Tab-separated table of C-alpha atoms in Angstrom:
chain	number	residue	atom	x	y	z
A	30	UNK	CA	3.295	-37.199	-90.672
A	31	UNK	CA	2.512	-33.652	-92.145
A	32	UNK	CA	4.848	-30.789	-90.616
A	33	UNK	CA	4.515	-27.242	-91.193
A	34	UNK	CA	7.273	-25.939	-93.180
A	35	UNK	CA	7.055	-22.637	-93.883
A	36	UNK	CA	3.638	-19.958	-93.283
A	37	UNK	CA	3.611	-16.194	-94.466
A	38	UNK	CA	2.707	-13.031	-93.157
A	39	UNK	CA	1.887	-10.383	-95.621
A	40	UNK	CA	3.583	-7.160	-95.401
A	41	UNK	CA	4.102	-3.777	-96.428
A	42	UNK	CA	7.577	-3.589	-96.952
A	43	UNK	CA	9.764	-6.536	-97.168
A	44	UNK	CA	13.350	-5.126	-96.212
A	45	UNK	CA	11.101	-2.900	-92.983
A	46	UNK	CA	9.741	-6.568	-92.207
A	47	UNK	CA	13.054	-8.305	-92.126
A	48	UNK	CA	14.559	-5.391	-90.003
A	49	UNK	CA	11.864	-5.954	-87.334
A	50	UNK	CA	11.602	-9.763	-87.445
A	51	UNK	CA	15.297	-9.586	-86.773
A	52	UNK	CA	16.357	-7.249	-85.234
A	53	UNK	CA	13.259	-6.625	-82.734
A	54	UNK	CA	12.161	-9.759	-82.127
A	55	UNK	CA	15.283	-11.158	-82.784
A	56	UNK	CA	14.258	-14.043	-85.405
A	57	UNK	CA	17.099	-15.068	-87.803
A	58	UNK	CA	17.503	-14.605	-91.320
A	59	UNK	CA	16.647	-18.313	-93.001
A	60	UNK	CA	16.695	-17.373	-96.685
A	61	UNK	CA	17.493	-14.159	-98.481
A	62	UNK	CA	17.003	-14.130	-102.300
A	63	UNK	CA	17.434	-10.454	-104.129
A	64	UNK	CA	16.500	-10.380	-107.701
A	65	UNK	CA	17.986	-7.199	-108.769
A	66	UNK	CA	15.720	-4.915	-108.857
A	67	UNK	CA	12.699	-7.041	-108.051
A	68	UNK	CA	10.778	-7.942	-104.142
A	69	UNK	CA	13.675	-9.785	-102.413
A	70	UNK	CA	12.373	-13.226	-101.046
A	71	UNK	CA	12.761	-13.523	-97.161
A	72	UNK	CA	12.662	-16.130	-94.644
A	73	UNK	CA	12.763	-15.533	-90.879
A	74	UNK	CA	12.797	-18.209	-87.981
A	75	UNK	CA	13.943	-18.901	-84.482
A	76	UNK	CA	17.315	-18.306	-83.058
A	77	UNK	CA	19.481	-20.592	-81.688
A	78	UNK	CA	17.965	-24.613	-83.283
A	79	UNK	CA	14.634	-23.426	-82.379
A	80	UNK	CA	12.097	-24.824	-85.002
A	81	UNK	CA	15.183	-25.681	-87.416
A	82	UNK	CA	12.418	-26.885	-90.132
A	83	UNK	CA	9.552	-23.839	-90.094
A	84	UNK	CA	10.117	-20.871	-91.550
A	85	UNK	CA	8.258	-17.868	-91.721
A	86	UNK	CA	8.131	-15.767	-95.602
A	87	UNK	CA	8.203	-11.885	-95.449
A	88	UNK	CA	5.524	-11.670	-98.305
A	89	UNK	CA	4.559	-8.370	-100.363
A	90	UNK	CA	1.010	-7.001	-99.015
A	91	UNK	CA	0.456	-5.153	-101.861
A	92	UNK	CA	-2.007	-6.580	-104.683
A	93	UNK	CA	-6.219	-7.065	-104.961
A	94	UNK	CA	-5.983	-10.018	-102.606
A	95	UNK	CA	-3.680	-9.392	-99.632
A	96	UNK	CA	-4.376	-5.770	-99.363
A	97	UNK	CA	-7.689	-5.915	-98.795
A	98	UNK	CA	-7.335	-8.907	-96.356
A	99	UNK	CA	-4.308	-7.394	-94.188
A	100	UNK	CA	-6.659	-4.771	-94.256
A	101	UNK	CA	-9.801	-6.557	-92.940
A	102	UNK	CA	-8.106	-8.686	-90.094
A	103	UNK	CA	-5.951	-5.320	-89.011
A	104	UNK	CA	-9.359	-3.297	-88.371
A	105	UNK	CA	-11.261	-5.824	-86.851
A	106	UNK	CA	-8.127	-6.060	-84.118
A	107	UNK	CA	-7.114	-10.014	-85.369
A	108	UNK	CA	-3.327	-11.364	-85.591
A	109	UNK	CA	-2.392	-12.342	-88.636
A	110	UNK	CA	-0.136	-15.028	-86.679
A	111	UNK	CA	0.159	-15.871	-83.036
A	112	UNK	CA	3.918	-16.397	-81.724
A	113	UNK	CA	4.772	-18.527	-78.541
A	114	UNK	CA	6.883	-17.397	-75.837
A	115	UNK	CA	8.243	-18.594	-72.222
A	116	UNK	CA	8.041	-15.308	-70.044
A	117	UNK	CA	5.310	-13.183	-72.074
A	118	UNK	CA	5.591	-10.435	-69.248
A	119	UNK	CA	9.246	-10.122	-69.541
A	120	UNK	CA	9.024	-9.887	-73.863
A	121	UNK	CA	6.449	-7.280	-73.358
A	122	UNK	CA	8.620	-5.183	-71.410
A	123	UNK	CA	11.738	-6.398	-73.686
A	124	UNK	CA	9.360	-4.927	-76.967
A	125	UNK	CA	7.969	-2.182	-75.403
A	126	UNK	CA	11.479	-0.532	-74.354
A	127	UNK	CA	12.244	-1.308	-78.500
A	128	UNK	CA	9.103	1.059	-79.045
A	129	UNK	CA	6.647	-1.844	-79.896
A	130	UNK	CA	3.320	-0.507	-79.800
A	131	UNK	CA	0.751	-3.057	-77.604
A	132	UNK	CA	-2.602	-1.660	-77.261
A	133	UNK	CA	-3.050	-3.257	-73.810
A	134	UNK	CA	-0.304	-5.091	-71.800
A	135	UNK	CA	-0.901	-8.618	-71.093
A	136	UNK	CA	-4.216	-10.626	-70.441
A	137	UNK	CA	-5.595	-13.817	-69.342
A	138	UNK	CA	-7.493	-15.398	-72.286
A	139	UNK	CA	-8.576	-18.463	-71.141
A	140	UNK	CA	-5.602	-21.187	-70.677
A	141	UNK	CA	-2.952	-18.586	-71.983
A	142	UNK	CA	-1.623	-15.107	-71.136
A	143	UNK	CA	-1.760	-13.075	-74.554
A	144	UNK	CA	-0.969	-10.072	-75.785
A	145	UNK	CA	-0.947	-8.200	-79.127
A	146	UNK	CA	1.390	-5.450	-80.899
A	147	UNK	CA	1.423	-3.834	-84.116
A	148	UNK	CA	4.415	-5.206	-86.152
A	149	UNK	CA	4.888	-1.694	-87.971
A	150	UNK	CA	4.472	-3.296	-91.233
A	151	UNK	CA	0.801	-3.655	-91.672
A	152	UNK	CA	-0.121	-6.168	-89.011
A	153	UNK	CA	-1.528	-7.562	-85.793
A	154	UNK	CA	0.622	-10.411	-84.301
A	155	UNK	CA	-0.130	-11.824	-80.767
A	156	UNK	CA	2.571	-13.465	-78.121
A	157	UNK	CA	1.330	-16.116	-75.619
A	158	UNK	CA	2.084	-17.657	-73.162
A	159	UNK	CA	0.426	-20.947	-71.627
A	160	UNK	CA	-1.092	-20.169	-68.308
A	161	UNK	CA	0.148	-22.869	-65.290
């Protein structure tokens, strides 16, 4: 069996990125590497024994790849990753009393409720929630 391990988002500022993945949407800090001077290597995950095994790596935007991708996806409105949740109505109120910016409040996309917010680091990221 093949598990996912770890995925990354690209971002514009690593320490900005851990800052919201932690303390807004309240993700814990998995792995925090400095090298002195260097782009600190950071891993985020779920609180609390969620997801023990994936973690999710805070990676530099910057450079003639990424930029031009986060770019892309950002101004054609796509996530760059889609996050589960169990009340999507209540987290959208949570986020949007922490200033999150959502350019529509939650809608029904086919078997989920969905909405998206801007992560203030360069990104798109969307929150569902199946529909019952």
């Amino acid at each position: 069996m093949i598990k996912v391990a770890m995925t990354s988002v690209f971002v514009d500022d690593v320490a900005k990125a851990h800052a919201f993945y932690t303390e807004v949407l309240g993700f814990e800090t998995r792995l925090h590497m400095d090298p002195g001077g260097g782009t600190p290597f950071v891993t985020v995950g779920a609180r609390e024994g969620a997801q023990p095994d994936l973690q999710l790596l805070l990676e530099p935007g910057q450079g003639p790849i990424a930029e031009p991708y986060r770019t892309a996806l950002y101004e054609a409105g796509i996530p760059c990753i889609v996050f589960s949740v169990d009340d999507l109505p209540a987290e959208y109120e949570r986020l949007r009393g922490l200033g999150v910016r959502f350019p529509h409040p939650p809608r029904e996309q086919g078997p989920v409720l969905a909405a998206v917010f801007d992560d203030s680091v360069g990104n798109l990221v969307q929150l569902t929630q199946p529909r019952v």
